[in-house]
Coordinates of C-alpha atoms in Angstrom, one line a residue:
Chain A
M1 CA 30.2 -14.5 32.7
N2 CA 27.3 -16.6 33.6
C3 CA 24.3 -17.5 31.6
K4 CA 22.0 -15.2 33.7
E5 CA 24.4 -12.2 33.1
L6 CA 24.3 -13.2 29.4
V7 CA 20.6 -13.3 29.2
Y8 CA 20.5 -10.0 31.0
L9 CA 22.7 -8.5 28.4
L10 CA 21.5 -10.0 25.2
G11 CA 19.7 -6.9 24.1
E12 CA 22.6 -4.9 23.9
Y13 CA 24.7 -7.9 22.4
I14 CA 22.1 -8.1 19.6
D15 CA 21.8 -4.3 18.9
G16 CA 25.5 -3.9 18.5
S17 CA 25.6 -1.3 21.2
M18 CA 27.9 -3.3 23.6
E19 CA 31.5 -2.8 23.9
E20 CA 34.2 -4.8 22.8
Q21 CA 35.8 -6.4 25.9
L22 CA 32.1 -7.4 27.3
R23 CA 31.1 -8.7 23.6
S24 CA 34.0 -10.9 23.6
D25 CA 33.4 -12.3 27.3
L26 CA 30.0 -13.1 26.0
D27 CA 31.4 -14.5 22.9
D28 CA 33.4 -17.1 25.1
H29 CA 30.8 -17.9 27.1
I30 CA 28.2 -18.8 24.1
S31 CA 31.1 -20.8 22.5
M32 CA 31.2 -23.0 25.6
C33 CA 27.3 -23.1 26.4
D34 CA 24.7 -25.0 24.1
S35 CA 22.2 -23.4 26.2
C36 CA 23.0 -19.8 25.8
T37 CA 23.7 -20.5 21.9
N38 CA 20.1 -21.8 21.8
F39 CA 18.9 -18.9 23.7
M40 CA 20.3 -16.3 21.6
V41 CA 19.3 -17.7 18.5
T42 CA 15.8 -18.1 19.7
Y43 CA 15.6 -14.6 21.1
D44 CA 16.9 -13.2 17.9
R45 CA 14.5 -15.1 15.7
T46 CA 11.5 -13.9 18.0
R47 CA 13.1 -10.1 17.3
L48 CA 13.0 -10.9 13.5
I49 CA 9.6 -12.6 13.1
S50 CA 7.8 -9.9 15.0
R51 CA 8.1 -8.0 11.8
Q52 CA 5.4 -10.5 10.5
V53 CA 2.8 -9.0 13.1
Q54 CA 0.0 -6.8 11.3
L55 CA -1.3 -4.4 13.1
D56 CA -5.3 -4.3 13.1
E57 CA -6.8 -3.1 9.9
I58 CA -9.2 -0.3 10.1
P59 CA -12.7 -1.1 9.5
G60 CA -13.8 0.2 6.2
E61 CA -17.0 1.9 7.1
F62 CA -15.1 3.6 9.9
R63 CA -12.4 4.6 7.3
E64 CA -14.7 6.2 4.9
R65 CA -16.9 7.9 7.7
L66 CA -13.7 9.5 9.0
R67 CA -12.4 10.5 5.6
S68 CA -15.8 12.7 5.2
F69 CA -15.7 13.9 8.7
L70 CA -12.0 15.0 8.3
A71 CA -12.7 16.7 4.9
D72 CA -15.5 18.7 6.7
K73 CA -13.4 19.8 9.6
A74 CA -10.8 20.6 7.6
R75 CA -12.6 23.1 5.5
E76 CA -14.1 24.3 8.8
H77 CA -10.9 25.0 10.2
H78 CA -9.4 26.7 7.1
Q79 CA -12.7 28.9 7.0
G80 CA -12.1 29.8 10.6
I81 CA -8.4 30.9 9.9
E82 CA -9.3 32.5 6.8
K83 CA -12.0 34.6 8.6
Y84 CA -9.4 35.6 11.1
R85 CA -6.8 36.5 8.5
K86 CA -9.5 39.1 6.9
M87 CA -10.5 40.5 10.2
A88 CA -6.8 41.2 11.0
A89 CA -6.1 42.5 7.7
E90 CA -9.4 44.6 7.8
E91 CA -8.4 45.9 11.6
Q92 CA -4.8 46.6 10.1
R93 CA -6.0 48.5 7.1
K94 CA -8.3 51.1 9.5
Q95 CA -5.4 51.4 12.0
V96 CA -3.0 52.6 9.1
E97 CA -5.7 54.7 7.8
A98 CA -6.4 56.6 11.2
L99 CA -2.5 56.8 11.3
L100 CA -2.3 58.8 7.9
R101 CA -5.2 60.7 8.9
A102 CA -3.4 61.9 12.0
F103 CA -0.4 62.4 10.0
R104 CA -1.9 64.6 7.7
E105 CA -3.7 66.7 10.6
G106 CA -0.4 66.8 12.8
R107 CA -2.0 64.9 15.5
L108 CA 0.8 62.3 15.8
S109 CA 2.0 61.5 19.4
P110 CA 5.8 62.6 19.7
S111 CA 7.1 59.1 19.6
L112 CA 5.0 58.4 16.4
S113 CA 6.1 61.9 14.8
L114 CA 9.7 60.7 15.3
L115 CA 9.1 57.1 13.9
F116 CA 7.6 58.8 11.0
D117 CA 10.2 61.3 10.6
S118 CA 13.1 58.6 10.7
H119 CA 11.3 56.0 8.5
R120 CA 10.6 58.5 5.9
D121 CA 14.4 59.1 5.4
R122 CA 15.4 55.8 5.7
C123 CA 12.8 53.9 3.9
E124 CA 12.7 54.7 0.3
K125 CA 9.3 53.4 -0.6
C126 CA 7.5 54.9 2.4
G127 CA 9.3 58.2 2.2
A128 CA 8.1 58.6 -1.7
F129 CA 4.7 57.7 -0.4
L130 CA 4.5 59.7 2.4
R131 CA 6.1 62.7 0.4
S132 CA 3.4 62.2 -2.4
L133 CA 0.5 62.6 0.5
N134 CA 1.4 66.3 0.6
G135 CA 0.1 67.0 4.1
G136 CA -3.8 67.9 3.6
E137 CA -4.2 65.9 0.5
E138 CA -7.3 63.3 0.5
T139 CA -6.9 59.7 1.4
K140 CA -4.9 57.5 -1.2
P141 CA -4.9 53.8 -1.2
V142 CA -2.1 52.5 0.5
P143 CA 0.3 50.1 -1.0
P144 CA 0.2 46.5 1.0
E145 CA 4.2 46.7 1.6
I146 CA 3.9 50.3 3.0
E147 CA 0.8 49.3 5.0
E148 CA 2.9 46.6 6.6
H149 CA 5.7 49.2 7.6
L150 CA 3.3 51.6 9.0
A151 CA 1.6 49.2 11.1
E152 CA 4.4 48.3 12.8
F153 CA 4.9 52.0 14.3
F154 CA 2.1 50.8 16.6
E155 CA 4.2 47.9 17.8
A156 CA 7.0 50.5 18.7
L157 CA 5.0 52.8 20.5
P158 CA 6.0 53.2 24.3
P159 CA 4.0 51.6 26.7
G160 CA 0.9 54.0 27.7
E161 CA 1.6 56.4 25.1
E162 CA -1.6 57.2 23.0
P163 CA -0.9 57.2 19.3
F164 CA -2.5 60.3 18.2
R165 CA -3.8 63.7 20.0
S166 CA -7.4 64.2 19.6
Chain B
M1 CA 15.1 28.9 -34.8
E2 CA 11.0 29.2 -34.8
N3 CA 10.5 25.6 -35.8
R4 CA 13.1 24.2 -33.0
K5 CA 11.4 26.5 -30.3
D6 CA 7.8 25.0 -31.5
A7 CA 9.0 21.5 -31.4
A8 CA 10.2 21.9 -27.8
E9 CA 6.9 23.6 -26.8
P10 CA 5.0 21.3 -24.3
L11 CA 1.1 21.0 -24.9
A12 CA 0.2 23.6 -22.3
P13 CA -2.9 25.9 -22.4
A14 CA -2.2 29.5 -22.9
G15 CA -1.8 31.6 -19.7
R16 CA -0.6 28.7 -17.7
N17 CA 2.9 28.2 -16.1
V18 CA 4.3 24.8 -17.0
I19 CA 7.3 23.3 -14.7
I20 CA 8.9 20.1 -15.3
V21 CA 9.5 18.3 -12.2
E22 CA 11.8 15.5 -11.8
F23 CA 11.5 12.9 -9.2
Q24 CA 14.2 10.8 -7.9
G25 CA 13.7 7.4 -6.6
H26 CA 10.6 5.2 -7.6
I27 CA 9.2 7.7 -9.9
R28 CA 11.7 7.1 -13.2
N29 CA 10.0 9.6 -15.8
P30 CA 10.0 13.4 -15.2
I31 CA 6.4 14.6 -14.9
L32 CA 4.8 17.2 -16.5
V33 CA 3.1 19.6 -14.4
V34 CA 0.7 22.1 -15.6
E35 CA -0.1 24.7 -13.0
S36 CA -3.1 26.9 -13.4
K37 CA -2.7 30.5 -12.4
L38 CA -6.5 30.3 -11.3
E39 CA -6.9 27.2 -9.3
K40 CA -3.5 25.9 -7.7
S41 CA -3.6 22.2 -7.0
M42 CA -0.6 20.3 -5.8
P43 CA 0.3 17.1 -7.5
A44 CA -0.2 14.0 -5.2
E45 CA 3.6 13.2 -5.8
Q46 CA 4.7 16.4 -4.1
L47 CA 2.6 15.7 -1.1
L48 CA 4.7 12.8 -0.3
D49 CA 7.5 15.3 0.9
D50 CA 6.7 16.1 4.5
N51 CA 7.5 19.7 4.1
V52 CA 5.4 20.1 1.2
L53 CA 2.7 18.3 2.9
L54 CA 2.6 20.4 6.0
E55 CA 3.0 23.6 4.0
E56 CA 0.0 22.8 2.1
L57 CA -1.8 21.8 5.3
R58 CA -1.3 25.0 6.8
K59 CA -2.7 26.7 3.9
G60 CA -5.7 24.2 4.2
S61 CA -5.4 22.3 1.1
S62 CA -7.9 19.6 0.9
E63 CA -5.6 17.7 -1.3
A64 CA -3.1 17.7 1.7
V65 CA -5.7 16.6 4.0
E66 CA -6.8 13.6 1.7
A67 CA -3.3 12.9 1.5
L68 CA -2.4 12.9 4.9
F69 CA -5.4 10.7 5.6
E70 CA -4.2 8.2 2.9
R71 CA -0.6 8.0 4.4
F72 CA -1.6 7.6 8.0
H73 CA -5.0 6.4 8.7
G74 CA -4.0 2.7 8.6
K75 CA -0.9 3.1 11.0
I76 CA -2.7 5.2 13.5
Y77 CA -5.6 3.1 13.5
G78 CA -3.4 0.2 14.2
L79 CA -1.2 1.7 16.6
A80 CA -4.2 3.1 18.6
M81 CA -5.6 -0.6 18.4
S82 CA -2.2 -2.1 19.6
I83 CA -2.7 0.3 22.6
L84 CA -6.4 0.3 23.3
K85 CA -7.6 -3.0 22.2
N86 CA -11.0 -1.8 21.5
E87 CA -12.6 -0.5 18.6
S88 CA -14.5 2.2 19.5
D89 CA -11.8 3.6 21.6
A90 CA -9.5 3.1 18.8
E91 CA -11.7 5.1 16.5
E92 CA -12.3 7.9 18.7
A93 CA -8.5 8.3 19.2
T94 CA -7.7 8.0 15.4
Q95 CA -10.0 10.8 14.9
D96 CA -8.4 12.9 17.8
V97 CA -5.1 12.3 16.2
F98 CA -6.1 14.0 13.0
L99 CA -7.8 16.9 14.3
T100 CA -4.7 17.4 16.6
V101 CA -2.3 17.4 13.5
F102 CA -4.7 19.9 11.8
Q103 CA -4.7 22.1 14.4
K104 CA -1.1 21.7 15.3
A105 CA 0.7 21.5 11.7
H106 CA 1.9 25.0 12.1
T107 CA 3.7 24.1 15.6
F108 CA 5.5 21.2 13.9
K109 CA 9.3 22.3 13.7
G110 CA 10.8 19.4 11.9
N111 CA 13.0 18.4 14.4
S112 CA 11.7 14.8 13.9
A113 CA 10.4 12.9 11.1
L114 CA 6.5 13.7 10.5
Y115 CA 5.3 10.1 11.2
S116 CA 7.3 10.0 14.4
W117 CA 5.7 13.4 15.5
I118 CA 2.1 11.8 14.5
Y119 CA 2.8 8.7 16.4
R120 CA 3.7 10.7 19.5
I121 CA 0.3 12.7 19.2
C122 CA -1.4 8.8 18.7
V123 CA 0.4 7.6 21.6
N124 CA -0.6 10.7 23.7
A125 CA -4.2 10.2 22.4
C126 CA -4.4 6.7 23.5
L127 CA -2.9 7.1 26.8
M128 CA -5.4 9.8 27.8
R129 CA -7.9 7.5 26.9
L130 CA -6.4 4.6 29.0
R131 CA -6.2 6.8 32.1
G132 CA -8.9 6.6 34.4
K133 CA -10.0 3.3 33.1
R134 CA -9.1 -0.1 35.1
R135 CA -6.0 -1.4 33.8
Q136 CA -7.0 -4.4 31.4
E137 CA -6.3 -8.0 32.7
T138 CA -2.9 -9.1 31.2
V139 CA -0.5 -11.7 32.0
S140 CA 2.1 -11.3 34.6
I141 CA 5.4 -11.1 32.6
E142 CA 7.4 -12.4 35.2
E143 CA 6.2 -15.9 34.9
F144 CA 7.7 -16.1 31.4
M145 CA 11.1 -14.7 32.3
P146 CA 14.0 -17.0 31.9
V147 CA 14.9 -18.8 35.4
F148 CA 18.3 -19.8 36.7
T149 CA 20.0 -22.0 39.3
D150 CA 21.8 -20.1 42.3
E151 CA 25.1 -20.1 40.1
G152 CA 23.2 -18.5 37.7
M153 CA 23.1 -21.4 35.1
H154 CA 19.9 -22.1 32.9
K155 CA 17.7 -24.1 35.4
S156 CA 16.8 -26.7 32.3
P157 CA 18.4 -26.9 29.1
V158 CA 17.1 -24.4 26.5
E159 CA 16.3 -25.9 23.0
D160 CA 16.7 -24.3 19.6
W161 CA 13.3 -23.8 18.1
S162 CA 14.4 -21.4 15.4
K163 CA 14.3 -23.4 12.5
E164 CA 11.1 -25.0 13.5
V165 CA 9.1 -21.9 13.8
E166 CA 8.8 -21.2 10.1
R167 CA 8.5 -24.8 9.0
K168 CA 5.6 -25.0 11.2
M169 CA 3.8 -21.8 10.6
L170 CA 3.1 -19.5 7.6
D171 CA 4.1 -16.0 8.3
K172 CA 0.7 -14.7 8.6
E173 CA -0.3 -17.4 11.3
L174 CA 3.2 -16.6 12.9
G175 CA 2.0 -13.0 13.0
K176 CA -1.5 -13.8 14.8
V177 CA 0.2 -15.6 17.2
I178 CA 2.4 -13.2 18.3
K179 CA -0.1 -10.7 18.3
K180 CA -2.2 -12.7 20.5
F181 CA 0.5 -13.2 22.8
T182 CA 1.7 -9.6 23.0
D183 CA -2.1 -8.5 23.5
E184 CA -1.6 -10.2 26.9
L185 CA 1.1 -8.0 27.7
S186 CA 0.7 -4.6 29.6
E187 CA 0.4 -1.6 27.5
K188 CA 3.7 -0.4 28.9
Y189 CA 5.7 -3.2 27.1
R190 CA 3.2 -3.7 24.3
V191 CA 3.6 0.0 23.1
V192 CA 7.8 -0.2 23.1
F193 CA 7.5 -3.7 21.2
V194 CA 5.1 -2.5 18.5
L195 CA 7.3 0.6 17.5
S196 CA 10.5 -1.0 17.9
D197 CA 10.1 -4.6 16.8
V198 CA 7.0 -4.7 14.4
E199 CA 7.2 -1.0 13.1
G200 CA 11.2 -1.2 13.3
L201 CA 11.7 2.2 14.7
S202 CA 15.1 2.9 16.3
N203 CA 15.4 2.8 19.9
E204 CA 15.9 6.3 19.8
E205 CA 12.8 7.1 17.6
T206 CA 10.6 4.8 20.2
A207 CA 12.1 6.8 23.0
Q208 CA 11.2 10.2 21.8
I209 CA 7.8 9.2 20.7
L210 CA 7.1 8.0 24.3
G211 CA 8.9 10.4 26.2
L212 CA 10.9 7.8 27.7
T213 CA 14.8 7.4 27.8
V214 CA 16.6 5.2 25.6
P215 CA 17.9 2.7 28.2
A216 CA 14.1 2.3 29.5
V217 CA 12.9 1.3 25.9
K218 CA 15.9 -0.8 25.5
S219 CA 14.9 -2.5 28.9
R220 CA 11.1 -2.8 28.3
L221 CA 11.8 -4.3 24.6
H222 CA 14.2 -6.7 26.2
R223 CA 11.6 -8.0 28.7
A224 CA 9.1 -7.9 26.0
R225 CA 11.3 -10.3 23.8
L226 CA 11.9 -12.6 26.6
Y227 CA 8.4 -12.8 27.1
L228 CA 7.5 -13.4 23.8
R229 CA 10.4 -15.9 23.2
E230 CA 9.2 -18.0 26.0
Q231 CA 5.6 -17.9 25.1
L232 CA 6.6 -19.2 21.3
G233 CA 8.6 -21.7 22.7
R234 CA 6.0 -23.0 24.7
Y235 CA 3.6 -23.1 22.1
L236 CA 5.9 -24.8 19.5
Q237 CA 6.7 -27.4 22.4
E238 CA 3.2 -27.9 23.0
G239 CA 2.4 -28.2 19.1
K240 CA 5.0 -30.8 19.0
T241 CA 3.7 -33.0 21.9
A242 CA 0.2 -32.6 20.6

């Protein structure tokens, strides 16, 4: 171990990640070499006093400008998302409405018919709701949970199959 | 029975939910939170929790936006300035960072700490701005690396100025001197130095933020410290002879 090697390895020596044998080699060298002792002490001191550095402070005028800009942007962003959510909800509502109409009128595609029958038997809530429709009866408001379930039928449709017969 | 119930009843308006929230750590007393059924607003203390803050941001809460701003604007601007060294660039970068955080709040997975995710966004925003610009004039770090003889000994004896440094300078002055020296380094070393030694992040966190390997962080940090040690030593020596 010489001074050059010691300086090269100092970072690992100080952060404690060095393996034991190497550490004891370094200790041996340091105990014999004043320059390396001083080098290590000043290196470590440099590392520690760096915590005194203050990063640049944000100018007050910019801080306030940024604060109100971000409040506006966040509001805009949120409104955009809300608008999208409403559109998506409206779309789903219409889809399910069309689905139920086709169900009442017996126009469901073969896969959808199958999905309807199996889901009606499996899902208690949807089953009760669908049975209450009683074939030709007029539209009823669809509870949200049931709407979610029915909307999923569209996802399960095989590619290329139209959901309803005209 | 009735009386006891009355005595324990908190003073809350009818029709509102009352939740007692106890915080651990710096807030000693349990805080009574009156949650309105009509207008939900999140108490500021809860927004100190990263997950709560992000969840509220996703919902578009204006308190969450304000809490995020309060918590990070100083750090983001400071970090941006330390990379970009230009006020108007740092302002633009800071603004970009917040906008990115709003837009990507839903993609934050919680694998790392929130601050580390935000620092990463900040570093990327700054590096985007540096790209295409001429590299700033910086000192050559090589000139400040220690010099050895052919046998690998120190070329000249090394002095111990570690006790002198705090005797000669106040903390604030010391901070300024170090900052001036590191501002002259290329951004490659400076940003590692700022994150690890100034902000006190672990090498692993710094590596994750910068997209570097841990050995690369260690080696850059080591060179930055060697440079700074030499600069500080010269500064103190000159001060002594002056």
